[in-house]
Amino acid sequence: MAGKSIKIAIDFDGTVVTHNYPEIGEDLGAVPVLKELTAKGYKLILYTMRHGDLLKQAETWFAKRGVPLWAVNENPDQKRWTGSVKVHADLYIDDSALGCPIKFVDGESRPAADWKRIREQLVKEGFLD
């Protein structure tokens, strides 16, 4: 399944980093998995409620870690076939999504994404080896 222009929408707070909005939380271990996905040709869309300076901070977070984003809060390709504001992706990774593996992080009151188990799911579904 590698590549094939597959687009993956990734939430930020509680998914890539712990919940600490409006500050940026601690890394949840997403970086190696996201780099693995982009190395296979998958396109990452940062899909977040952040806006303005807070969005820029999230974009900078990815850039500093060498995780390339294909788009932010949009799928540029979909403009050819729809005017909908809903971002189209082939896969969504979001701590609030039903079925997303989550875990409690020490000291946190809300669960966050569990990237060890997310990677296992990505392997099982054929996205990664």
PDB file of C-alpha atoms in Angstrom:
ATOM      1  CA  MET A   1       0.000   0.000   0.000  1.00  0.00           C
ATOM      2  CA  ALA A   2       3.019   2.287   0.328  1.00  0.00           C
ATOM      3  CA  GLY A   3       2.686   5.709  -1.189  1.00  0.00           C
ATOM      4  CA  LYS A   4      -0.031   5.743  -3.825  1.00  0.00           C
ATOM      5  CA  SER A   5      -0.675   9.395  -2.894  1.00  0.00           C
ATOM      6  CA  ILE A   6      -2.457   8.286   0.256  1.00  0.00           C
ATOM      7  CA  LYS A   7      -3.255  11.216   2.487  1.00  0.00           C
ATOM      8  CA  ILE A   8      -3.272  10.892   6.271  1.00  0.00           C
ATOM      9  CA  ALA A   9      -4.863  13.589   8.426  1.00  0.00           C
ATOM     10  CA  ILE A  10      -3.135  13.927  11.795  1.00  0.00           C
ATOM     11  CA  ASP A  11      -4.578  15.745  14.804  1.00  0.00           C
ATOM     12  CA  PHE A  12      -2.063  17.562  17.032  1.00  0.00           C
ATOM     13  CA  ASP A  13      -3.079  18.100  20.677  1.00  0.00           C
ATOM     14  CA  GLY A  14      -3.597  14.765  22.424  1.00  0.00           C
ATOM     15  CA  THR A  15      -2.488  12.895  19.315  1.00  0.00           C
ATOM     16  CA  VAL A  16       1.043  14.006  18.452  1.00  0.00           C
ATOM     17  CA  VAL A  17       1.684  15.775  21.755  1.00  0.00           C
ATOM     18  CA  THR A  18       0.051  15.535  25.172  1.00  0.00           C
ATOM     19  CA  HIS A  19      -2.918  17.756  25.952  1.00  0.00           C
ATOM     20  CA  ASN A  20      -1.561  21.127  27.067  1.00  0.00           C
ATOM     21  CA  TYR A  21      -3.410  23.570  24.811  1.00  0.00           C
ATOM     22  CA  PRO A  22      -2.728  26.425  24.208  1.00  0.00           C
ATOM     23  CA  GLU A  23       0.845  25.441  25.063  1.00  0.00           C
ATOM     24  CA  ILE A  24       2.477  22.581  23.170  1.00  0.00           C
ATOM     25  CA  GLY A  25       2.518  19.376  25.158  1.00  0.00           C
ATOM     26  CA  GLU A  26       5.149  16.673  25.349  1.00  0.00           C
ATOM     27  CA  ASP A  27       5.919  14.469  22.347  1.00  0.00           C
ATOM     28  CA  LEU A  28       3.909  11.230  22.482  1.00  0.00           C
ATOM     29  CA  GLY A  29       6.344   9.274  20.295  1.00  0.00           C
ATOM     30  CA  ALA A  30       4.706  10.116  16.969  1.00  0.00           C
ATOM     31  CA  VAL A  31       7.814  11.436  15.200  1.00  0.00           C
ATOM     32  CA  PRO A  32       9.453   8.111  14.213  1.00  0.00           C
ATOM     33  CA  VAL A  33       6.142   6.734  12.940  1.00  0.00           C
ATOM     34  CA  LEU A  34       5.325   9.903  11.001  1.00  0.00           C
ATOM     35  CA  LYS A  35       8.807   9.923   9.448  1.00  0.00           C
ATOM     36  CA  GLU A  36       8.340   6.273   8.504  1.00  0.00           C
ATOM     37  CA  LEU A  37       5.041   7.125   6.809  1.00  0.00           C
ATOM     38  CA  THR A  38       6.452  10.063   4.836  1.00  0.00           C
ATOM     39  CA  ALA A  39       9.485   7.985   3.799  1.00  0.00           C
ATOM     40  CA  LYS A  40       7.013   5.514   2.250  1.00  0.00           C
ATOM     41  CA  GLY A  41       5.389   8.341   0.288  1.00  0.00           C
ATOM     42  CA  TYR A  42       2.321   9.044   2.407  1.00  0.00           C
ATOM     43  CA  LYS A  43       1.205  12.671   2.530  1.00  0.00           C
ATOM     44  CA  LEU A  44       0.543  14.121   5.983  1.00  0.00           C
ATOM     45  CA  ILE A  45      -2.127  16.729   6.586  1.00  0.00           C
ATOM     46  CA  LEU A  46      -2.000  18.505   9.921  1.00  0.00           C
ATOM     47  CA  TYR A  47      -5.690  18.615  10.874  1.00  0.00           C
ATOM     48  CA  THR A  48      -6.145  20.701  13.994  1.00  0.00           C
ATOM     49  CA  MET A  49      -8.360  23.298  15.659  1.00  0.00           C
ATOM     50  CA  ARG A  50      -5.286  25.486  16.240  1.00  0.00           C
ATOM     51  CA  HIS A  51      -5.205  28.751  14.313  1.00  0.00           C
ATOM     52  CA  GLY A  52      -3.130  31.901  14.015  1.00  0.00           C
ATOM     53  CA  ASP A  53       0.076  31.921  16.070  1.00  0.00           C
ATOM     54  CA  LEU A  54      -0.892  28.676  17.822  1.00  0.00           C
ATOM     55  CA  LEU A  55      -1.118  26.931  14.447  1.00  0.00           C
ATOM     56  CA  LYS A  56       2.258  28.355  13.412  1.00  0.00           C
ATOM     57  CA  GLN A  57       3.748  26.903  16.622  1.00  0.00           C
ATOM     58  CA  ALA A  58       2.429  23.456  15.704  1.00  0.00           C
ATOM     59  CA  GLU A  59       3.769  23.742  12.148  1.00  0.00           C
ATOM     60  CA  THR A  60       7.158  24.767  13.567  1.00  0.00           C
ATOM     61  CA  TRP A  61       7.060  21.754  15.908  1.00  0.00           C
ATOM     62  CA  PHE A  62       6.871  19.424  12.882  1.00  0.00           C
ATOM     63  CA  ALA A  63       9.538  21.347  10.940  1.00  0.00           C
ATOM     64  CA  LYS A  64      12.018  21.255  13.847  1.00  0.00           C
ATOM     65  CA  ARG A  65      11.625  17.485  14.011  1.00  0.00           C
ATOM     66  CA  GLY A  66      12.014  16.948  10.281  1.00  0.00           C
ATOM     67  CA  VAL A  67       8.453  15.733   9.715  1.00  0.00           C
ATOM     68  CA  PRO A  68       7.239  17.114   6.381  1.00  0.00           C
ATOM     69  CA  LEU A  69       3.626  18.216   6.190  1.00  0.00           C
ATOM     70  CA  TRP A  70       1.942  18.043   2.804  1.00  0.00           C
ATOM     71  CA  ALA A  71      -0.823  20.419   3.875  1.00  0.00           C
ATOM     72  CA  VAL A  72      -2.350  22.124   6.906  1.00  0.00           C
ATOM     73  CA  ASN A  73      -6.091  22.052   7.615  1.00  0.00           C
ATOM     74  CA  GLU A  74      -6.864  21.402   3.967  1.00  0.00           C
ATOM     75  CA  ASN A  75      -6.414  18.925   1.162  1.00  0.00           C
ATOM     76  CA  PRO A  76      -5.398  21.032  -1.849  1.00  0.00           C
ATOM     77  CA  ASP A  77      -6.367  18.225  -4.263  1.00  0.00           C
ATOM     78  CA  GLN A  78     -10.010  18.168  -3.204  1.00  0.00           C
ATOM     79  CA  LYS A  79     -10.635  21.685  -4.487  1.00  0.00           C
ATOM     80  CA  ARG A  80     -10.904  20.133  -7.964  1.00  0.00           C
ATOM     81  CA  TRP A  81     -13.964  18.095  -7.037  1.00  0.00           C
ATOM     82  CA  THR A  82     -15.670  19.683  -4.012  1.00  0.00           C
ATOM     83  CA  GLY A  83     -16.116  22.959  -2.228  1.00  0.00           C
ATOM     84  CA  SER A  84     -16.653  21.239   1.131  1.00  0.00           C
ATOM     85  CA  VAL A  85     -14.701  22.516   4.134  1.00  0.00           C
ATOM     86  CA  LYS A  86     -14.292  18.971   5.495  1.00  0.00           C
ATOM     87  CA  VAL A  87     -10.722  17.863   4.861  1.00  0.00           C
ATOM     88  CA  HIS A  88     -10.669  14.689   2.784  1.00  0.00           C
ATOM     89  CA  ALA A  89      -8.084  12.093   3.772  1.00  0.00           C
ATOM     90  CA  ASP A  90      -7.716   8.352   3.331  1.00  0.00           C
ATOM     91  CA  LEU A  91      -6.929   7.869   7.021  1.00  0.00           C
ATOM     92  CA  TYR A  92      -7.433  10.023  10.112  1.00  0.00           C
ATOM     93  CA  ILE A  93      -5.335   9.669  13.269  1.00  0.00           C
ATOM     94  CA  ASP A  94      -6.995  11.513  16.146  1.00  0.00           C
ATOM     95  CA  ASP A  95      -7.114  10.733  19.856  1.00  0.00           C
ATOM     96  CA  SER A  96     -10.834  11.556  19.821  1.00  0.00           C
ATOM     97  CA  ALA A  97     -11.649   9.131  17.009  1.00  0.00           C
ATOM     98  CA  LEU A  98     -13.433   5.912  17.879  1.00  0.00           C
ATOM     99  CA  GLY A  99     -10.901   3.099  17.702  1.00  0.00           C
ATOM    100  CA  CYS A 100      -7.766   5.205  18.030  1.00  0.00           C
ATOM    101  CA  PRO A 101      -5.455   3.483  20.527  1.00  0.00           C
ATOM    102  CA  ILE A 102      -5.097   5.696  23.586  1.00  0.00           C
ATOM    103  CA  LYS A 103      -3.279   5.597  26.900  1.00  0.00           C
ATOM    104  CA  PHE A 104      -3.050   7.678  30.032  1.00  0.00           C
ATOM    105  CA  VAL A 105       0.220   9.572  30.378  1.00  0.00           C
ATOM    106  CA  ASP A 106       1.567  10.110  33.901  1.00  0.00           C
ATOM    107  CA  GLY A 107       0.112  13.250  35.422  1.00  0.00           C
ATOM    108  CA  GLU A 108      -2.445  13.762  32.647  1.00  0.00           C
ATOM    109  CA  SER A 109      -6.180  13.704  33.284  1.00  0.00           C
ATOM    110  CA  ARG A 110      -7.081  12.966  29.645  1.00  0.00           C
ATOM    111  CA  PRO A 111      -5.914  10.042  27.567  1.00  0.00           C
ATOM    112  CA  ALA A 112      -3.684  10.639  24.555  1.00  0.00           C
ATOM    113  CA  ALA A 113      -2.782   8.669  21.448  1.00  0.00           C
ATOM    114  CA  ASP A 114      -0.651   5.553  21.949  1.00  0.00           C
ATOM    115  CA  TRP A 115       1.844   5.592  19.071  1.00  0.00           C
ATOM    116  CA  LYS A 116       3.238   2.129  19.815  1.00  0.00           C
ATOM    117  CA  ARG A 117      -0.212   0.644  19.234  1.00  0.00           C
ATOM    118  CA  ILE A 118      -0.948   3.027  16.341  1.00  0.00           C
ATOM    119  CA  ARG A 119       2.184   1.780  14.575  1.00  0.00           C
ATOM    120  CA  GLU A 120       1.085  -1.827  15.208  1.00  0.00           C
ATOM    121  CA  GLN A 121      -2.271  -1.025  13.566  1.00  0.00           C
ATOM    122  CA  LEU A 122      -0.546   0.649  10.616  1.00  0.00           C
ATOM    123  CA  VAL A 123       1.551  -2.497  10.105  1.00  0.00           C
ATOM    124  CA  LYS A 124      -1.484  -4.767  10.446  1.00  0.00           C
ATOM    125  CA  GLU A 125      -3.409  -2.719   7.869  1.00  0.00           C
ATOM    126  CA  GLY A 126      -0.482  -2.694   5.407  1.00  0.00           C
ATOM    127  CA  PHE A 127       0.537   0.965   5.695  1.00  0.00           C
ATOM    128  CA  LEU A 128       3.949   0.057   7.186  1.00  0.00           C
ATOM    129  CA  ASP A 129       6.176  -3.039   7.234  1.00  0.00           C
TER     130      ASP A 129
END
